[in-house]
Coordinates of C-alpha atoms and ligand atoms in Angstrom, one line a residue:
X1 CA 66.9 -16.2 -83.1
X2 CA 70.0 -14.0 -83.5
X3 CA 69.3 -11.0 -85.8
X4 CA 72.0 -8.4 -86.9
X5 CA 71.1 -4.6 -86.7
X6 CA 69.5 -4.7 -90.4
X7 CA 67.1 -7.3 -89.3
X8 CA 68.7 -10.2 -91.1
X9 CA 68.3 -13.5 -89.2
X10 CA 71.6 -14.8 -88.5
X11 CA 70.6 -18.0 -86.7
X12 CA 67.6 -19.6 -85.4
X13 CA 67.2 -22.7 -82.9
X14 CA 64.2 -24.0 -84.7
X15 CA 63.9 -22.8 -88.4
X16 CA 66.0 -22.7 -91.4
X17 CA 67.4 -18.9 -91.6
X18 CA 67.6 -18.9 -95.3
X19 CA 63.7 -19.2 -95.4
X20 CA 63.3 -16.5 -92.9
X21 CA 62.3 -13.1 -94.0
X22 CA 64.0 -9.8 -92.6
X23 CA 62.9 -9.1 -89.1
X24 CA 63.7 -5.4 -89.0
X25 CA 59.9 -4.5 -88.8
X26 CA 59.2 -6.8 -85.9
X27 CA 58.0 -4.9 -83.0
X28 CA 60.3 -6.6 -80.3
X29 CA 63.3 -6.0 -82.6
X30 CA 62.6 -2.4 -83.2
X31 CA 62.2 -1.9 -79.6
X32 CA 65.2 -3.8 -78.6
X33 CA 67.4 -2.0 -81.3
X34 CA 66.2 1.4 -80.0
X35 CA 65.7 0.9 -76.2
X36 CA 67.6 -2.2 -75.3
X37 CA 64.7 -4.8 -74.8
X38 CA 61.4 -5.4 -76.6
X39 CA 58.4 -7.8 -76.3
X40 CA 55.6 -8.7 -78.5
X41 CA 52.7 -11.3 -78.8
X42 CA 51.6 -12.2 -82.3
X43 CA 50.8 -15.0 -84.6
X44 CA 54.2 -16.5 -85.8
X45 CA 54.6 -16.5 -89.7
X46 CA 57.0 -19.4 -89.4
X47 CA 55.2 -21.5 -86.8
X48 CA 51.6 -20.4 -87.2
X49 CA 50.8 -20.2 -83.7
X50 CA 50.5 -17.4 -81.2
X51 CA 54.0 -16.7 -79.8
X52 CA 55.5 -14.5 -77.0
X53 CA 58.7 -12.7 -78.2
X54 CA 61.4 -11.2 -76.1
X55 CA 64.3 -9.6 -77.5
X56 CA 67.6 -8.0 -76.3
X57 CA 70.1 -6.0 -77.9
X58 CA 73.8 -7.1 -77.6
X59 CA 77.2 -5.9 -78.8
X60 CA 78.6 -2.4 -79.0
X61 CA 78.2 0.5 -81.3
X62 CA 82.0 1.1 -81.2
X63 CA 82.8 -2.2 -82.8
X64 CA 79.7 -2.1 -85.1
X65 CA 78.6 -5.6 -84.0
X66 CA 75.2 -4.8 -82.6
X67 CA 72.6 -7.5 -82.8
X68 CA 69.5 -8.8 -81.1
X69 CA 69.1 -12.1 -79.4
X70 CA 65.4 -13.0 -79.2
X71 CA 63.6 -16.0 -77.7
X72 CA 60.1 -17.0 -78.3
X73 CA 57.6 -19.3 -76.7
X74 CA 54.6 -20.8 -77.4
X75 CA 51.8 -19.0 -75.6
X76 CA 50.0 -22.2 -75.0
X77 CA 52.8 -23.3 -72.6
X78 CA 52.6 -19.9 -71.0
X79 CA 48.9 -20.4 -70.5
X80 CA 49.5 -23.6 -69.0
X81 CA 52.0 -22.2 -66.6
X82 CA 49.4 -19.6 -65.7
X83 CA 46.6 -22.0 -65.1
X84 CA 49.0 -24.0 -62.8
X85 CA 49.7 -20.8 -61.0
X86 CA 46.1 -20.2 -60.8
X87 CA 45.4 -23.4 -59.3
X88 CA 48.3 -22.9 -56.7
X89 CA 46.9 -19.6 -55.9
X90 CA 43.4 -21.2 -55.4
X91 CA 44.6 -24.0 -53.4
X92 CA 46.6 -21.3 -51.4
X93 CA 43.6 -19.2 -51.0
X94 CA 41.3 -21.8 -49.9
X95 CA 44.0 -23.1 -47.4
X96 CA 44.3 -19.6 -45.9
X97 CA 40.5 -19.3 -45.7
X98 CA 40.5 -22.7 -43.8
X99 CA 43.3 -21.2 -41.6
X100 CA 41.4 -18.0 -41.0
X101 CA 38.2 -19.8 -40.2
X102 CA 39.9 -22.0 -37.7
X103 CA 41.6 -19.0 -36.0
X104 CA 38.4 -17.0 -36.1
X105 CA 36.6 -20.0 -34.7
X106 CA 39.2 -20.2 -31.7
X107 CA 39.2 -16.6 -31.2
X108 CA 35.3 -16.5 -31.2
X109 CA 35.3 -19.4 -28.6
X110 CA 37.9 -17.7 -26.3
X111 CA 37.0 -14.0 -26.6
X112 CA 34.0 -13.1 -28.5
X113 CA 31.6 -15.8 -27.0
X114 CA 32.5 -14.7 -23.3
X115 CA 32.1 -11.1 -24.2
X116 CA 28.8 -11.7 -25.9
X117 CA 27.6 -13.7 -22.7
X118 CA 28.8 -11.0 -20.6
X119 CA 26.9 -8.4 -22.6
X120 CA 23.7 -10.6 -22.2
X121 CA 24.1 -10.9 -18.4
X122 CA 24.9 -7.1 -18.0
X123 CA 21.4 -6.5 -19.7
X124 CA 19.9 -8.9 -17.2
X125 CA 21.7 -6.9 -14.4
X126 CA 20.2 -3.7 -15.8
X127 CA 16.8 -5.2 -15.6
X128 CA 17.5 -6.1 -11.8
X129 CA 18.0 -9.8 -12.3
X130 CA 21.2 -10.0 -10.2
X131 CA 21.4 -13.6 -9.4
X132 CA 22.8 -14.6 -12.7
X133 CA 26.5 -15.6 -12.5
X134 CA 29.1 -15.8 -15.3
X135 CA 31.1 -18.9 -15.8
X136 CA 34.9 -18.7 -14.9
X137 CA 37.3 -20.7 -17.2
X138 CA 40.1 -20.8 -14.6
X139 CA 42.9 -19.9 -17.0
X140 CA 45.7 -18.3 -14.9
X141 CA 46.2 -14.6 -16.0
X142 CA 43.1 -14.5 -18.3
X143 CA 41.6 -11.2 -18.7
X144 CA 38.2 -12.5 -19.7
X145 CA 38.3 -14.6 -16.5
X146 CA 39.2 -11.3 -14.5
X147 CA 36.4 -9.4 -16.1
X148 CA 33.9 -12.1 -15.3
X149 CA 35.1 -12.2 -11.8
X150 CA 34.6 -8.5 -11.5
X151 CA 31.2 -8.8 -12.8
X152 CA 30.2 -11.5 -10.5
X153 CA 31.6 -9.6 -7.5
X154 CA 29.6 -6.5 -8.6
X155 CA 26.5 -8.4 -9.2
X156 CA 26.8 -10.1 -5.7
X157 CA 27.4 -6.6 -4.0
X158 CA 24.4 -5.1 -6.0
X159 CA 22.2 -8.0 -5.1
X160 CA 23.2 -7.6 -1.3
X161 CA 22.6 -3.8 -1.3
X162 CA 19.4 -4.2 -3.3
X163 CA 18.2 -6.8 -0.7
X164 CA 19.2 -4.4 2.2
X165 CA 17.4 -1.5 0.4
X166 CA 14.3 -3.5 -0.1
X167 CA 14.3 -4.9 3.4
X168 CA 14.7 -1.2 4.8
X169 CA 12.0 -0.1 2.3
X170 CA 9.5 -2.9 3.6
X171 CA 10.3 -2.0 7.1
X172 CA 9.6 1.6 6.5
X173 CA 6.5 0.7 4.5
X174 CA 5.2 -1.6 7.3
X175 CA 5.6 1.1 9.8
X176 CA 3.8 3.5 7.8
X177 CA 1.0 1.0 6.9
X178 CA 0.5 0.0 10.6
X179 CA 0.9 3.5 12.0
X180 CA -2.6 5.0 13.2
X181 CA -1.4 8.5 12.4
X182 CA -1.9 9.7 8.7
X183 CA 1.3 10.5 6.7
X184 CA 1.4 12.6 3.6
X185 CA 4.5 13.4 1.6
X186 CA 4.0 16.5 -0.7
X187 CA 6.3 18.0 -3.4
X188 CA 7.1 21.6 -3.4
X189 CA 4.0 22.2 -5.3
X190 CA 2.0 20.9 -2.5
X191 CA 1.1 17.8 -4.8
X192 CA 0.7 14.8 -2.8
X193 CA 3.6 12.3 -3.7
X194 CA 2.7 9.4 -1.0
X195 CA -0.1 8.8 1.3
X196 CA -0.2 5.9 4.1
X197 CA -3.6 4.0 4.5
X198 CA -4.3 5.9 7.7
X199 CA -4.1 9.1 5.8
X200 CA -6.6 7.7 3.3
X201 CA -8.7 6.7 6.2
X202 CA -8.6 9.9 8.1
X203 CA -9.3 12.0 4.9
X204 CA -12.1 9.6 3.8
X205 CA -10.8 9.2 0.4
X206 CA -11.1 5.4 0.5
X207 CA -9.4 3.6 -2.4
X208 CA -9.5 6.8 -4.5
X209 CA -5.8 7.5 -5.9
X210 CA -4.8 10.9 -4.2
X211 CA -1.3 10.9 -5.6
X212 CA -0.7 14.0 -7.6
X213 CA -3.7 16.0 -6.1
X214 CA -2.8 19.0 -4.2
X215 CA -3.4 19.2 -0.4
X216 CA -6.3 21.7 -1.0
X217 CA -8.1 19.5 -3.6
X218 CA -7.7 16.4 -1.5
X219 CA -8.7 17.9 2.0
X220 CA -10.7 21.0 1.0
X221 CA -8.8 22.6 4.1
X222 CA -7.5 26.1 3.4
X223 CA -6.0 25.8 7.0
X224 CA -3.9 22.8 6.0
X225 CA -2.8 24.2 2.6
X226 CA -1.8 27.4 4.3
X227 CA 0.2 25.8 6.8
X228 CA 2.2 23.7 4.1
X229 CA 2.8 26.9 2.2
X230 CA 4.0 28.7 5.4
X231 CA 6.4 25.8 6.2
X232 CA 7.9 26.1 2.5
X233 CA 8.4 29.9 3.1
X234 CA 9.8 29.8 6.8
X235 CA 11.6 26.6 6.7
X236 CA 10.2 26.1 10.3
X237 CA 8.0 23.0 11.3
X238 CA 4.5 23.9 12.5
X239 CA 1.5 22.2 14.1
X240 CA -2.1 23.1 14.3
X241 CA -5.6 21.9 15.1
X242 CA -7.5 21.6 12.0
X243 CA -11.2 20.7 11.5
X244 CA -11.9 19.0 8.1
X245 CA -15.0 19.9 6.1
X246 CA -15.1 16.6 4.4
X247 CA -15.5 14.2 6.2
X248 CA -17.3 16.6 8.5
X249 CA -16.7 16.8 12.2
X250 CA -13.2 15.4 11.9
X251 CA -10.7 17.2 14.3
X252 CA -6.9 16.7 13.5
X253 CA -3.6 17.6 15.1
X254 CA -1.4 18.2 12.2
X255 CA 2.3 18.5 12.3
X256 CA 4.3 19.8 9.1
X257 CA 7.9 19.9 8.4
X258 CA 9.9 20.7 5.2
X259 CA 12.0 18.0 3.6
X260 CA 15.3 19.7 3.3
X261 CA 18.0 18.0 1.1
X262 CA 21.3 19.6 0.0
X263 CA 19.9 20.8 -3.2
X264 CA 17.2 22.6 -1.4
X265 CA 13.6 22.0 -0.1
X266 CA 12.0 19.2 -2.2
X267 CA 8.8 19.0 -0.3
X268 CA 7.1 18.5 3.1
X269 CA 5.6 15.8 5.3
X270 CA 2.4 16.2 6.8
X271 CA 1.5 14.0 10.0
X272 CA -2.2 14.0 10.9
X273 CA -3.3 12.7 14.2
X274 CA -7.0 12.3 14.5
X275 CA -8.2 13.8 17.8
X276 CA -12.0 13.6 16.9
X277 CA -12.7 10.9 19.7
X278 CA -11.0 13.1 22.4
X279 CA -12.7 16.1 21.0
X280 CA -16.1 14.4 21.2
X281 CA -15.3 12.8 24.7
X282 CA -14.4 16.5 25.8
X283 CA -17.9 17.7 24.5
X284 CA -19.6 14.8 26.2
X285 CA -17.8 15.5 29.3
X286 CA -18.9 19.1 29.2
X287 CA -22.4 18.2 28.4
X288 CA -22.4 15.8 31.2
X289 CA -21.3 18.2 33.8
X290 CA -23.9 20.7 32.4
X291 CA -26.6 18.0 32.7
X292 CA -25.6 16.8 36.2
X293 CA -25.6 20.5 37.4
X294 CA -29.0 20.9 35.8
X295 CA -30.4 17.6 37.3
X296 CA -29.3 18.6 40.8
X297 CA -30.2 22.1 40.4
X298 CA -34.0 21.3 40.0
X299 CA -34.4 19.4 43.2
X300 CA -32.1 21.5 45.2
X301 CA -34.0 24.6 44.1
X302 CA -37.4 23.2 45.0
X303 CA -35.9 21.9 48.3
X304 CA -34.7 25.4 49.2
X305 CA -38.0 27.1 48.2
X306 CA -39.9 24.4 50.3
X307 CA -37.7 24.8 53.3
X308 CA -37.8 28.7 52.8
X309 CA -41.6 28.5 53.0
X310 CA -41.7 26.3 56.0
X311 CA -39.3 28.4 57.9
X312 CA -41.2 31.5 57.1
X313 CA -44.8 30.2 57.4
X314 CA -44.5 26.6 58.9
X315 CA -45.4 27.5 62.3
X316 CA -48.7 28.8 61.5
X317 CA -49.6 26.2 58.9
X318 CA -48.7 22.6 60.2
X319 CA -50.6 20.7 57.3
X320 CA -48.5 22.7 54.6
X321 CA -45.3 22.1 56.8
X322 CA -46.1 18.4 56.7
X323 CA -46.8 18.3 52.9
X324 CA -43.7 20.3 52.2
X325 CA -41.4 18.1 54.4
X326 CA -42.8 14.9 52.9
X327 CA -41.9 16.7 49.2
X328 CA -38.5 17.6 50.5
X329 CA -37.9 13.9 51.6
X330 CA -39.0 13.0 47.9
X331 CA -36.5 15.4 46.4
X332 CA -33.8 14.4 48.6
X333 CA -34.4 10.6 47.7
X334 CA -34.2 11.6 44.1
X335 CA -31.0 13.4 44.7
X336 CA -29.8 10.3 46.4
X337 CA -30.9 8.2 43.5
X338 CA -29.1 10.2 41.1
X339 CA -25.9 10.4 43.0
X340 CA -26.2 6.5 43.3
X341 CA -26.8 6.0 39.7
X342 CA -24.0 8.5 38.8
X343 CA -21.6 6.6 41.1
X344 CA -22.8 3.3 39.4
X345 CA -22.1 4.7 36.1
X346 CA -18.8 6.0 36.9
X347 CA -17.7 2.6 38.5
X348 CA -18.9 0.8 35.5
X349 CA -17.3 3.3 33.1
X350 CA -14.0 2.9 35.0
X351 CA -14.2 -0.9 34.9
X352 CA -14.1 -1.0 38.7
X353 CA -17.4 -2.8 39.1
X354 CA -17.0 -6.5 39.8
X355 CA -17.8 -8.4 36.7
X356 CA -16.8 -11.7 38.1
X357 CA -18.4 -14.1 35.5
X358 CA -20.2 -17.2 36.8
X359 CA -22.5 -19.6 35.3
X360 CA -26.0 -19.5 36.8
X361 CA -29.6 -20.3 35.7
X362 CA -31.3 -17.1 34.4
X363 CA -34.4 -17.8 36.2
X364 CA -32.6 -17.5 39.5
X365 CA -32.1 -13.6 38.9
X366 CA -35.4 -13.2 37.1
X367 CA -37.3 -14.6 40.2
X368 CA -35.5 -12.5 42.5
X369 CA -36.0 -9.3 40.5
X370 CA -39.7 -10.3 40.0
X371 CA -40.3 -10.8 43.7
X372 CA -38.4 -7.4 44.5
X373 CA -40.8 -5.5 42.2
X374 CA -43.9 -7.5 42.8
X375 CA -45.5 -5.0 45.1
X376 CA -44.8 -2.1 42.8
X377 CA -46.3 -3.8 40.1
X378 CA -49.3 -5.0 41.9
X379 CA -49.9 -1.4 43.2
X380 CA -50.7 -0.5 39.6
X381 CA -52.5 -3.9 39.0
X382 CA -49.7 -4.8 36.4
X383 CA -49.4 -8.6 35.7
X384 CA -45.8 -9.9 35.2
X385 CA -45.4 -12.9 33.2
X386 CA -42.3 -15.0 33.0
X387 CA -41.4 -17.3 30.0
X388 CA -37.7 -18.4 30.9
X389 CA -37.2 -22.0 30.8
X390 CA -35.1 -23.5 33.8
X391 CA -32.4 -24.8 31.7
X392 CA -31.2 -21.3 30.2
X393 CA -27.9 -20.7 31.8
X394 CA -25.9 -17.7 31.4
X395 CA -22.2 -16.8 32.0
X396 CA -22.1 -13.3 33.4
X397 CA -21.8 -11.2 36.6
X398 CA -24.9 -11.9 38.8
X399 CA -25.2 -8.5 40.3
X400 CA -24.9 -6.9 36.7
X401 CA -27.6 -9.1 35.5
X402 CA -29.7 -8.1 38.5
X403 CA -29.2 -4.5 37.9
X404 CA -30.0 -4.8 34.3
X405 CA -33.3 -6.8 34.8
X406 CA -34.1 -4.4 37.8
X407 CA -33.7 -1.3 35.8
X408 CA -35.6 -2.7 32.6
X409 CA -38.5 -4.3 34.7
X410 CA -38.7 -1.2 36.9
X411 CA -39.0 1.1 33.8
X412 CA -41.7 -1.3 32.2
X413 CA -43.7 -1.0 35.5
X414 CA -43.2 3.1 35.5
X415 CA -44.2 3.5 31.9
X416 CA -47.1 1.2 31.8
X417 CA -50.5 2.4 33.0
X418 CA -52.7 0.7 35.5
X419 CA -53.7 -2.9 34.6
X420 CA -51.1 -3.4 31.9
X421 CA -48.9 -6.5 31.3
X422 CA -45.2 -7.3 31.3
X423 CA -43.7 -10.4 29.8
X424 CA -40.1 -11.4 30.6
X425 CA -38.8 -14.1 28.1
X426 CA -35.6 -15.7 27.1
X427 CA -34.2 -18.0 24.4
X428 CA -31.1 -19.3 22.9
X429 CA -30.3 -17.7 19.5
X430 CA -27.2 -18.2 17.4
X431 CA -24.6 -18.6 20.3
X432 CA -26.3 -16.0 22.6
X433 CA -29.2 -16.0 25.2
X434 CA -31.8 -13.1 24.1
X435 CA -33.6 -11.8 27.1
X436 CA -36.7 -9.6 26.3
X437 CA -39.0 -7.4 28.5
X438 CA -42.0 -6.5 26.8
X439 CA -44.7 -4.2 28.3
X440 CA -48.1 -2.8 27.1
X441 CA -47.0 0.6 28.2
X442 CA -46.9 4.2 26.9
X443 CA -44.3 3.3 24.4
X444 CA -41.6 5.5 23.0
X445 CA -41.9 8.0 19.7
X446 CA -39.6 6.7 17.0
X447 CA -37.7 10.0 16.9
X448 CA -36.6 9.4 20.5
X449 CA -35.4 5.8 20.1
X450 CA -32.1 6.4 18.9
X451 CA -31.2 8.7 22.0
X452 CA -33.1 6.7 24.6
X453 CA -29.8 5.1 26.1
X454 CA -28.1 8.5 26.4
X455 CA -27.5 9.8 29.9
X456 CA -30.3 12.0 31.4
X457 CA -32.3 11.5 28.1
X458 CA -36.1 11.2 29.0
X459 CA -39.0 11.3 26.6
X460 CA -41.2 12.9 29.1
X461 CA -39.2 14.7 31.8
X462 CA -42.2 15.4 34.1
X463 CA -43.5 11.8 33.9
X464 CA -40.1 10.5 34.6
X465 CA -39.5 12.8 37.7
X466 CA -42.8 11.8 38.9
X467 CA -42.1 8.2 38.8
X468 CA -38.7 9.0 40.7
X469 CA -36.6 8.6 37.4
X470 CA -33.1 9.8 37.1
X471 CA -32.7 9.4 33.3
X472 CA -29.7 7.3 34.0
X473 CA -31.2 3.8 34.2
X474 CA -31.1 2.7 30.6
X475 CA -27.6 4.3 30.3
X476 CA -26.4 2.1 33.3
X477 CA -28.2 -1.0 31.5
X478 CA -26.4 -0.3 28.2
X479 CA -22.9 0.0 29.8
X480 CA -23.4 -3.1 31.6
X481 CA -24.8 -5.1 28.6
X482 CA -21.8 -4.0 26.4
X483 CA -19.3 -4.7 29.4
X484 CA -20.4 -8.4 29.0
X485 CA -19.7 -8.2 25.5
X486 CA -23.6 -8.2 24.5
X487 CA -25.9 -5.7 22.7
X488 CA -29.1 -4.1 23.5
X489 CA -32.0 -3.1 21.3
X490 CA -35.5 -1.6 21.7
X491 CA -38.5 -1.8 19.6
X492 CA -41.6 0.4 20.6
X493 CA -44.9 1.5 19.2
X494 CA -46.5 4.6 20.8
X495 CA -49.4 4.0 23.1
X496 CA -49.0 0.1 22.6
X497 CA -45.8 -0.8 24.4
X498 CA -42.1 -1.3 24.2
X499 CA -39.8 -4.4 24.0
X500 CA -36.1 -4.1 25.3
X501 CA -34.1 -6.9 24.2
X502 CA -30.4 -7.6 25.4
X503 CA -27.9 -10.6 24.9
X504 CA -25.9 -12.5 27.3
X505 CA -23.2 -15.3 26.9
X506 CA -24.7 -18.8 27.3
X507 CA -23.3 -20.7 30.3
X508 CA -23.2 -23.8 28.3
X509 CA -22.6 -23.4 24.5
X510 CA -23.5 -27.0 23.8
X511 CA -27.1 -25.9 24.4
X512 CA -27.2 -23.5 21.5
Ligands
ADP1 P1 -35.7 7.1 33.9 O1 -34.9 7.2 35.2 O2 -36.2 8.4 33.4 O3 -36.7 6.0 33.6 P2 -34.1 5.7 32.1 O4 -32.7 6.0 31.5 O5 -34.3 4.4 32.8 O6 -34.4 6.9 32.9 O7 -35.0 5.9 30.7 C1 -35.0 6.8 29.9 C2 -36.2 7.2 29.3 O8 -36.6 6.2 28.4 C3 -37.4 7.5 30.3 O9 -37.4 8.7 30.8 C4 -38.6 7.2 29.4 O10 -39.0 8.2 28.7 C5 -38.1 6.2 28.5 N1 -38.3 4.7 28.7 C6 -37.6 3.8 29.4 N2 -38.2 2.6 29.5 C7 -39.4 2.8 28.9 C8 -40.6 1.9 28.8 N3 -40.6 0.5 29.3 N4 -41.7 2.3 28.2 C9 -41.8 3.6 27.7 N5 -40.6 4.5 28.0 C10 -39.5 4.1 28.5

């Protein structure tokens, strides 16, 4: 539409201008005349449809030929164009989304997935599962491959180091487990942080958990606790002999040293060497020397007294001289017997006695001992019965069995009153031969039974001495029996009799 500056329509490409009204009030015309351009959307009076109008001013004020050129378009067409545009955008959007999805799929396959895999494996490494390996894609110059390679090398080295550490740890653990000495590691508050099995055994704590207990709580030893405190103060190692209250009568040689690290003293180690056995042996040795001296002193004192009497008054009293001389001979015999027994005992203890084992019928030795002691028995009218079958054979040292039987049967004769009976019997019993010597003698009080095998232990000293006993016979028997791997027991009823039973190894196991 061409309109002049009064709003009169001069020309129109669609309608008859004569029928068209003045356009000076139309918004797009007003705007075009005043500003140069103008737009509007409204229902067209002429065409009766929603129209888009766009107007532009033309001409020049100088020539007074200003007018407005306007174009109009049915909005339906524009809407169509807009819809077409929407479709294009939608397709383009979907297409872009598809491309984005494809790109993200490729990215996730190449970068995100391997990284997720790495973080999963790294978590496993953190849990100590170092044997897992990352896959390598073998793409030259690929950073993910480099990272995976680095992680694989790291896990391999870690695995190797961990294995070395754990093998060192188990070596150390087995040394600590196998060692006979007790070892405690305490922190600087004297609380136990580690104890080996020997420490639990020595301290008698059994399966109780002593970790976290202080030294004094666990050992009840003030000496030990003070020793550890002193080591913390002085930083100097120390050793001390300690007697425990619980378990009682346990003696330890304790060595303590501080554990010093660059950051300072973090605790101490306490090494405990159990010396109870050597302490006991020391005391047995001391007792033994005292006993031997005492045993020798008595006969020596009486020999001296009798010899003195003979030398003073012997010439005037020949009968007394004769009596004392025979007593001196008796005492000297006793001394010889004691020294013989002591010599035997020390030989047996030192393992120097011949223990050449041979297989022989037990009756052989029983008969020999019986005939050797028969006179002694018959002098007291004691009847010796033997119930040993000829087929019982034993594997042992003949001399030892001879001495065992001699000592036991001799005792049975000594401690059985006139007219008593002795029974020597033997039988196979669960892989051993059990030999018993039973008598109808004086018996042994129950309270004395546990000590009867100790050296110089005698129930009735006077009676033993009277019968020429040394107090060493049973001790020798016990050593010999145990030297053969056997055991010896005694049952006794006071004034009724005693039964000594010992075991020997059968000569032929098929007989058992
Ligand atoms: P001894 O030389 O005194 O006989 P032993 O060591 O042979 O020494 O015996 C130790 C003690 O055991 C004896 O003094 C005696 O009191 C007691 N005894 C040993 N055998 C018997 C027995 N068969 N009957 C009673 N008491 C016995």
